[in-house]
mmCIF file of C-alpha atoms in Angstrom:
data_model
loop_
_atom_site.group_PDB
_atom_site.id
_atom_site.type_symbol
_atom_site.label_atom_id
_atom_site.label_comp_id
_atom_site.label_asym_id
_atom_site.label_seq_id
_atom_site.Cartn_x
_atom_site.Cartn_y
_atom_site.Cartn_z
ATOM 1 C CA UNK A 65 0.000 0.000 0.000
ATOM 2 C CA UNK A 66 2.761 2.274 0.657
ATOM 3 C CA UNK A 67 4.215 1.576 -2.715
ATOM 4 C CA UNK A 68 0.973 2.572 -4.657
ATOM 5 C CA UNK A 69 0.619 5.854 -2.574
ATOM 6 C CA UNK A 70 4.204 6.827 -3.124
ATOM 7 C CA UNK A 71 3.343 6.048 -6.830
ATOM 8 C CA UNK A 72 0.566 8.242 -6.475
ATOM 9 C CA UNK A 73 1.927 11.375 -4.922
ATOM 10 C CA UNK A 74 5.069 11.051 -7.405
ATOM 11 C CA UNK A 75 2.829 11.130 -10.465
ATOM 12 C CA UNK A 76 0.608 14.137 -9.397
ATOM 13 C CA UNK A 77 3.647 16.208 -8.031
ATOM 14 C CA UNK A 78 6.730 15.902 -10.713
ATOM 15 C CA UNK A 79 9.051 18.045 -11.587
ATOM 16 C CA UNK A 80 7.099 20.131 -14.449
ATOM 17 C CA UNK A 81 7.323 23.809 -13.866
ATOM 18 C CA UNK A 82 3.537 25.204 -14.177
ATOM 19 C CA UNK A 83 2.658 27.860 -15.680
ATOM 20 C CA UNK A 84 2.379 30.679 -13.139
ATOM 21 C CA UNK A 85 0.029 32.788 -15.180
ATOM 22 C CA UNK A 86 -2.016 30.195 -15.906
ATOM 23 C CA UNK A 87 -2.715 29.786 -11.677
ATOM 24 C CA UNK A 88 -3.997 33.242 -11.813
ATOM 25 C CA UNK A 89 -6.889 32.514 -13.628
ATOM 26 C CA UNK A 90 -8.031 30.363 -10.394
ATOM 27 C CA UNK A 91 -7.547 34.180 -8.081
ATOM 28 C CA UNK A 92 -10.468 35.573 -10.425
ATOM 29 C CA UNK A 93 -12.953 34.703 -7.510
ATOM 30 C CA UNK A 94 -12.574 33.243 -3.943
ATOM 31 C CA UNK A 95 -13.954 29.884 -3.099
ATOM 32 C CA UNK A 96 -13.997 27.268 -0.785
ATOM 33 C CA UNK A 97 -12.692 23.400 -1.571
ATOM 34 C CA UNK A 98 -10.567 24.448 -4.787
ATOM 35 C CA UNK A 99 -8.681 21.860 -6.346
ATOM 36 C CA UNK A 100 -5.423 22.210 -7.360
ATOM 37 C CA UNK A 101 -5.548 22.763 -10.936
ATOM 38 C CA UNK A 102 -2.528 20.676 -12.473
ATOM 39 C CA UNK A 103 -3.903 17.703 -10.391
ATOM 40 C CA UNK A 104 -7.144 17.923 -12.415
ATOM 41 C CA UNK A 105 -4.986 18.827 -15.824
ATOM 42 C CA UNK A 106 -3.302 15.413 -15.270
ATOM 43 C CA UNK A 107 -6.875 13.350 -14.569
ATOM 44 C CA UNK A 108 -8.721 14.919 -17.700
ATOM 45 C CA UNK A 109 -5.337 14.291 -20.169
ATOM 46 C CA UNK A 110 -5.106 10.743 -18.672
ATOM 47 C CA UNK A 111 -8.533 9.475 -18.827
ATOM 48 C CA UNK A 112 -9.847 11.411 -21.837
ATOM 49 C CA UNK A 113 -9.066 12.340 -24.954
ATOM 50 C CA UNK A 114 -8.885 15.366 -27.164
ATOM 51 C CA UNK A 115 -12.382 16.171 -28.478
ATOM 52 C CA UNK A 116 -13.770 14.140 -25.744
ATOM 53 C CA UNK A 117 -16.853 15.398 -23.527
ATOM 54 C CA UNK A 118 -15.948 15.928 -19.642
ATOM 55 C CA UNK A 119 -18.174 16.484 -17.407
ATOM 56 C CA UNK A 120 -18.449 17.385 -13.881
ATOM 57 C CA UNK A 121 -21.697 17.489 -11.843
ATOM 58 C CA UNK A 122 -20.750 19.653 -8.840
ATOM 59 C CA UNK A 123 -18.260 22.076 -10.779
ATOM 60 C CA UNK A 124 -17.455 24.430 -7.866
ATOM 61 C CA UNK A 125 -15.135 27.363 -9.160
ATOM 62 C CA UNK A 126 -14.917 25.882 -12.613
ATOM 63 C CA UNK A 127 -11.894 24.126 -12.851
ATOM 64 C CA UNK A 128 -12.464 21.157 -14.367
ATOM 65 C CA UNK A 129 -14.286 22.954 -16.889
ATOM 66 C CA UNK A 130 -11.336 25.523 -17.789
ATOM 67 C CA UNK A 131 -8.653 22.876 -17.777
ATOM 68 C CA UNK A 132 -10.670 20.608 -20.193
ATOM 69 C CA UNK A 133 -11.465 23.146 -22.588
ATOM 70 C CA UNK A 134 -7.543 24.660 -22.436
ATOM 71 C CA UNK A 135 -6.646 20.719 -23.110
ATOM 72 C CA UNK A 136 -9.194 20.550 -26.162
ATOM 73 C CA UNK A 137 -11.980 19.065 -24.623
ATOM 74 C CA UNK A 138 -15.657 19.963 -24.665
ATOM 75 C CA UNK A 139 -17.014 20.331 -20.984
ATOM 76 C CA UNK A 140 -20.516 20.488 -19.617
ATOM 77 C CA UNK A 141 -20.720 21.490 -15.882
ATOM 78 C CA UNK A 142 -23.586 21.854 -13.420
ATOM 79 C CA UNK A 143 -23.607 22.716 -9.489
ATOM 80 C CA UNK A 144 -26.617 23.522 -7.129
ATOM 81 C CA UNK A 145 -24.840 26.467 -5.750
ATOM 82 C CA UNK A 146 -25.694 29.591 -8.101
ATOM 83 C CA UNK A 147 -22.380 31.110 -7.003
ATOM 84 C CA UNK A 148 -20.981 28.115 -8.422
ATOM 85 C CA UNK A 149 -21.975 28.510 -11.855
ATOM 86 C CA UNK A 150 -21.060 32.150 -12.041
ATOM 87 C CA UNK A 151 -18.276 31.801 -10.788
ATOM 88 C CA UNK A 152 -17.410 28.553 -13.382
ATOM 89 C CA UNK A 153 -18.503 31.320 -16.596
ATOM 90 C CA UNK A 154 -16.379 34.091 -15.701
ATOM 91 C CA UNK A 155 -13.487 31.995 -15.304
ATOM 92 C CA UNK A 156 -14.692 30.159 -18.939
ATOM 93 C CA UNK A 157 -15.536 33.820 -20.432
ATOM 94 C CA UNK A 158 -13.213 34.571 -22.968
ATOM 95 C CA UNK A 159 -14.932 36.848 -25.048
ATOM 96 C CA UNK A 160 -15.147 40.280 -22.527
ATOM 97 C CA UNK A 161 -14.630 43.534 -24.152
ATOM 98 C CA UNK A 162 -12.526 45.238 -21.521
ATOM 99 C CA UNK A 163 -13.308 48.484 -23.346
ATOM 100 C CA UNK A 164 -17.295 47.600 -22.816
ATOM 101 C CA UNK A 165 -16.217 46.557 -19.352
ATOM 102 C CA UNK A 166 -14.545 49.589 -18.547
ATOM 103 C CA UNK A 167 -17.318 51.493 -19.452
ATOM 104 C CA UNK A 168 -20.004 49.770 -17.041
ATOM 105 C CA UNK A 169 -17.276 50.665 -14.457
ATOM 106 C CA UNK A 170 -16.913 53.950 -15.249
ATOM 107 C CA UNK A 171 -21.002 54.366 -15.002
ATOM 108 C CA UNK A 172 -21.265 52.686 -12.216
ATOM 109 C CA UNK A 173 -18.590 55.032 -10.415
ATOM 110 C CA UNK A 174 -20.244 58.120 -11.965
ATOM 111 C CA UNK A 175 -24.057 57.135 -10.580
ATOM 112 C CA UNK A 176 -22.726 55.880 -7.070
ATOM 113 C CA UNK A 177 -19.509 57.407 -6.280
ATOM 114 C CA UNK A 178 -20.478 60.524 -4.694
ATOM 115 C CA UNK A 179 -23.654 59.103 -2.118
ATOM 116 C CA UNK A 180 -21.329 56.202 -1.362
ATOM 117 C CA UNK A 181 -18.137 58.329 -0.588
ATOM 118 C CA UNK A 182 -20.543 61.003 1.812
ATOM 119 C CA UNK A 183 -20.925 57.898 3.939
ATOM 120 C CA UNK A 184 -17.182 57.970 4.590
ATOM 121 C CA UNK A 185 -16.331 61.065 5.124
ATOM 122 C CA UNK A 186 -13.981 62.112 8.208
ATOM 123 C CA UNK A 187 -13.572 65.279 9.719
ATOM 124 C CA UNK A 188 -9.384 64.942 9.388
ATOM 125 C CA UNK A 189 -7.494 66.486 6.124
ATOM 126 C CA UNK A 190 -5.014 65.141 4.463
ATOM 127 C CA UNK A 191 -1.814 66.457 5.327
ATOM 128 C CA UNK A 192 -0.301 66.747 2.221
ATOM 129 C CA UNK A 193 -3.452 68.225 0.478
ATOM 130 C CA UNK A 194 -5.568 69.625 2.593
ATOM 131 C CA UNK A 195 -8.674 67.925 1.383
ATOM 132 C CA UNK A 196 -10.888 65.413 3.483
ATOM 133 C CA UNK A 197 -9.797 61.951 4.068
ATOM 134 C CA UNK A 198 -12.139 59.373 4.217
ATOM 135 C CA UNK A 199 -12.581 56.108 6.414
ATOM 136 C CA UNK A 200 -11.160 52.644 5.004
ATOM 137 C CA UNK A 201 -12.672 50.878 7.378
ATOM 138 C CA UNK A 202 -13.754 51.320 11.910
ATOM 139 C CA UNK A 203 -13.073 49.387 14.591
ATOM 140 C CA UNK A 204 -16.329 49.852 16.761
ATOM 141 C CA UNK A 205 -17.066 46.192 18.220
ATOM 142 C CA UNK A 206 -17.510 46.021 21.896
ATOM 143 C CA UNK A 207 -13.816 45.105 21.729
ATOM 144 C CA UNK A 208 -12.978 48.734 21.474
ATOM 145 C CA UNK A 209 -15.662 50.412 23.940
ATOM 146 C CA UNK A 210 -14.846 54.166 24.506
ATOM 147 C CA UNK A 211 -11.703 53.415 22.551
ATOM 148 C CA UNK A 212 -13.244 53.681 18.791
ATOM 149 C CA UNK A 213 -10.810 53.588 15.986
ATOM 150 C CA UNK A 214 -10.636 54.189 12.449
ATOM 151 C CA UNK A 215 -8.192 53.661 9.502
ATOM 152 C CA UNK A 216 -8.529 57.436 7.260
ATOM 153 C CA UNK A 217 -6.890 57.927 3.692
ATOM 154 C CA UNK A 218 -6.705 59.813 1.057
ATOM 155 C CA UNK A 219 -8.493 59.257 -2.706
ATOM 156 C CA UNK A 220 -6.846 62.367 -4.045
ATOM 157 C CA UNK A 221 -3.225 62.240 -3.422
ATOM 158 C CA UNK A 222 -3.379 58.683 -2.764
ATOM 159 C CA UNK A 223 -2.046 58.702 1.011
ATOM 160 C CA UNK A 224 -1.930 55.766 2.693
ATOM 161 C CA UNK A 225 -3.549 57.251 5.580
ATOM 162 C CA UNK A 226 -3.577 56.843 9.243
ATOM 163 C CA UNK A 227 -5.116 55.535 12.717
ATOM 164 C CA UNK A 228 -6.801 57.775 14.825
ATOM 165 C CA UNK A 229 -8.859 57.666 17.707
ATOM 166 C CA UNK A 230 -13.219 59.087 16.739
ATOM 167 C CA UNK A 231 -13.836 61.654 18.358
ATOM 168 C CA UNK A 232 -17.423 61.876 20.296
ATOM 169 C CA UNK A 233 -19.134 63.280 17.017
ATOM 170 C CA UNK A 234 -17.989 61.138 15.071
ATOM 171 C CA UNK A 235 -18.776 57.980 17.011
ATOM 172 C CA UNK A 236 -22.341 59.983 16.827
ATOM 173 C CA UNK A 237 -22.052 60.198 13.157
ATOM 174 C CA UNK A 238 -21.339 56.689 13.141
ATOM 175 C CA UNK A 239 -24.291 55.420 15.691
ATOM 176 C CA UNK A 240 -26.546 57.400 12.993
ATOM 177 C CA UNK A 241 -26.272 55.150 10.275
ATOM 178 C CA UNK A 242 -27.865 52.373 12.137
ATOM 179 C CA UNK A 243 -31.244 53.826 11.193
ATOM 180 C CA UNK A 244 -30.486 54.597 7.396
ATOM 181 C CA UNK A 245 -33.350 53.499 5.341
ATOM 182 C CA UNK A 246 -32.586 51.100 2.386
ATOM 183 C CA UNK A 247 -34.619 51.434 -0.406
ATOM 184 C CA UNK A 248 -32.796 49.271 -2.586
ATOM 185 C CA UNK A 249 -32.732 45.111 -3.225
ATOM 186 C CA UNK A 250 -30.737 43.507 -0.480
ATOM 187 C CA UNK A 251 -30.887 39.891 1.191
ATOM 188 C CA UNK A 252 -32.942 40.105 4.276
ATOM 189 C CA UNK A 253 -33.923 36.422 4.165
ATOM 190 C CA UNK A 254 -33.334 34.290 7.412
ATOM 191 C CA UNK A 255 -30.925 31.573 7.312
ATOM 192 C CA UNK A 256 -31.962 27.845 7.682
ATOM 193 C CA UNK A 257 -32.811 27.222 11.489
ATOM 194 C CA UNK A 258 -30.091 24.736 11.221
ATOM 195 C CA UNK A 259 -27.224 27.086 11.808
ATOM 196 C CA UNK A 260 -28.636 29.311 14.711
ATOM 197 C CA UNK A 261 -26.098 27.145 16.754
ATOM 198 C CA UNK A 262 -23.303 28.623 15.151
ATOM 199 C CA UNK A 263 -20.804 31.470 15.904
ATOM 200 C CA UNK A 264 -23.083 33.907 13.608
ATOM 201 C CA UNK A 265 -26.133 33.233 15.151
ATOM 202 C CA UNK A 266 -24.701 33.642 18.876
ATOM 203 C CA UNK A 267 -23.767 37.591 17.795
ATOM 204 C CA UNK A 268 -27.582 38.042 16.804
ATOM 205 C CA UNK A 269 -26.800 37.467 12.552
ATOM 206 C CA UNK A 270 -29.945 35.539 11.513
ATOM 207 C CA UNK A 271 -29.440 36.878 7.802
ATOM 208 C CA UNK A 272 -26.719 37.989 5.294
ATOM 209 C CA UNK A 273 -28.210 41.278 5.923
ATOM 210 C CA UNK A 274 -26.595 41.012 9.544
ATOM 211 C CA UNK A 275 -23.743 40.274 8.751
ATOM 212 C CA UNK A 276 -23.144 43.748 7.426
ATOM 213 C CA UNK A 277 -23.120 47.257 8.888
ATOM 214 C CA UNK A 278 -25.994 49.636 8.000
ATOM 215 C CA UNK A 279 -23.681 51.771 6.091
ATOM 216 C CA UNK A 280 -22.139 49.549 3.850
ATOM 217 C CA UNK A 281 -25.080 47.584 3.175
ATOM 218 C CA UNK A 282 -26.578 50.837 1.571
ATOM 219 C CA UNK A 283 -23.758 51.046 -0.553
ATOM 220 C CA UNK A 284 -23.285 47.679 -1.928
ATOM 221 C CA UNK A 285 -27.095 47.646 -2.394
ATOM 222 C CA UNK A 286 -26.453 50.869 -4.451
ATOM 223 C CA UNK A 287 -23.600 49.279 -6.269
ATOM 224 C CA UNK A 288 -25.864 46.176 -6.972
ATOM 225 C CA UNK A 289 -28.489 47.997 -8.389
ATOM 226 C CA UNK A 290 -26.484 49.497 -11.258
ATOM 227 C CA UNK A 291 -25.093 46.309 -11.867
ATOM 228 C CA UNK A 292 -28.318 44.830 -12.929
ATOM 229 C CA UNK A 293 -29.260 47.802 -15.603
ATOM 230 C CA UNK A 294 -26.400 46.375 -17.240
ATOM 231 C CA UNK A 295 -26.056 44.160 -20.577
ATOM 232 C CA UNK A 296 -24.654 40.665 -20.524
ATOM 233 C CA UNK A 297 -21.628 39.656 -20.340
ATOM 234 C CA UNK A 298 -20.683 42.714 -19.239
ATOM 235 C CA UNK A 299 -23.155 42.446 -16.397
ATOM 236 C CA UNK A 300 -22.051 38.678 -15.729
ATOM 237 C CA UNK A 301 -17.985 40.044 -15.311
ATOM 238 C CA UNK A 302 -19.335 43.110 -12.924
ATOM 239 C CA UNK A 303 -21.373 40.617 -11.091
ATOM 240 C CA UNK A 304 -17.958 38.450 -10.368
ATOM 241 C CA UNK A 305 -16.057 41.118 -8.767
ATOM 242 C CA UNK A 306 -19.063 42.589 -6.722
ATOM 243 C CA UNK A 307 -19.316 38.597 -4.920
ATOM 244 C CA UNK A 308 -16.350 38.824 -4.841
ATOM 245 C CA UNK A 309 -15.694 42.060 -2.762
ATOM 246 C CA UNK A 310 -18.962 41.955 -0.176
ATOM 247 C CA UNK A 311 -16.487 39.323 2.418
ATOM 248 C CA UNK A 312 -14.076 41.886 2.557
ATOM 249 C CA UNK A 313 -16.675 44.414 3.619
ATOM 250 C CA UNK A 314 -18.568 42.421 6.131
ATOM 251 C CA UNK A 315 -18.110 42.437 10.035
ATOM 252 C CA UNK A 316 -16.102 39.505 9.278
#
């Protein structure tokens, strides 16, 4: 038995340099369980055959799919997770106008850029322009009672900013936003009883909704909005990077 797993190991790690650019393609979106893709590469040009069909029921983040089509195979794929297959066709898309693209981003700064960045505004200015610098992110858990913190910078000159202690208006400021009225699309739905016993559910986050402040769900629900008034696969692409971005603006 130890022969055959030494055989094993030997033939899915050997001395072939990969392609380092090609492993990018697999940072395009985050997600769980992700196979190492020269593992897969080696399965699909063992078993299969150029022009051959491959197909993979539960196809996660796409990579079966990508390496049997970049080995000249024909791939169907299909997951229950919807994340799952949009994630698998943006990392199959191949036929993005970046020029298109770049446009839909450039709209979507123009219609949400200013209401988002009022949100984030801090009374400190920039010390090497003088204009307002703006919060990256707080930290206002009951962790740092009467000791509130927040990271400034600055979009203008590009400063990579500073900690400083909120001040007693701005901790106000801050407190305010809890009753900010969303009148956009967001997910308020529960989640399955089944997980109440988890670390979420013991900090009061029954939905995806809580898992966010009040402020930045406003402006991802603004962000998501303008997404959907736009035209495929444009839309699909923006839609990638916006799932992509909400974990790194969660309470997480």
């Amino acid at each position: 038995m130890e022969k055959i797993l030494t055989n094993i190991m030997e033939s899915l790690h050997s001395e072939e340099i990969y392609n380092k650019e090609h492993s990018r393609i697999y940072k395009i979106h985050k997600y769980w369980a992700r196979k190492p893709w020269y593992i897969v590469e080696k399965y699909i040009n063992k078993y299969s055959a150029a022009g051959d069909l491959v197909m993979d029921p539960f196809c996660g983040s796409g990579c079966t799919g990508l390496e049997a089509v970049i080995n000249g195979r024909n791939f169907i794929g299909q997951d229950l997770n919807p994340t799952a297959i949009q994630v698998t066709k943006g990392t199959l898309l191949s036929n993005v106008n970046m020029k298109e693209l770049q446009v839909g981003i450039d709209e979507i700064d123009s219609a949400c850029k200013d209401e988002i960045m009022a949100l984030y505004l801090s009374e400190q200015k920039c010390d090497k322009c003088c204009g307002f610098m703006y919060y990256k992110h707080c930290n206002i858990g009951p962790a740092y009672k009467d000791d509130y913190q927040g990271n400034i910078y600055c979009p203008v000159c590009k400063s990579r900013g500073r900690k400083i202690k909120l001040s007693d208006e701005e901790v106000k400021k801050m407190a305010s936003f809890d009753s900010l009225k969303i009148d956009k699309w967001y997910p308020d739905k529960k989640f399955p009883e089944k997980f109440y016993k988890d670390r979420f559910s013991y900090k009061g986050i029954l939905t995806v909704a809580d898992m966010y402040t009040k402020r930045n769900l406003y402006a991802l629900s603004l962000i998501y909005e303008e997404i959907q008034k736009k035209e495929e696969p444009c839309k699909s692409m923006l839609m990638l990077a916006f799932t992509n971005t909400v974990l790194h603006v969660s309470k997480l």
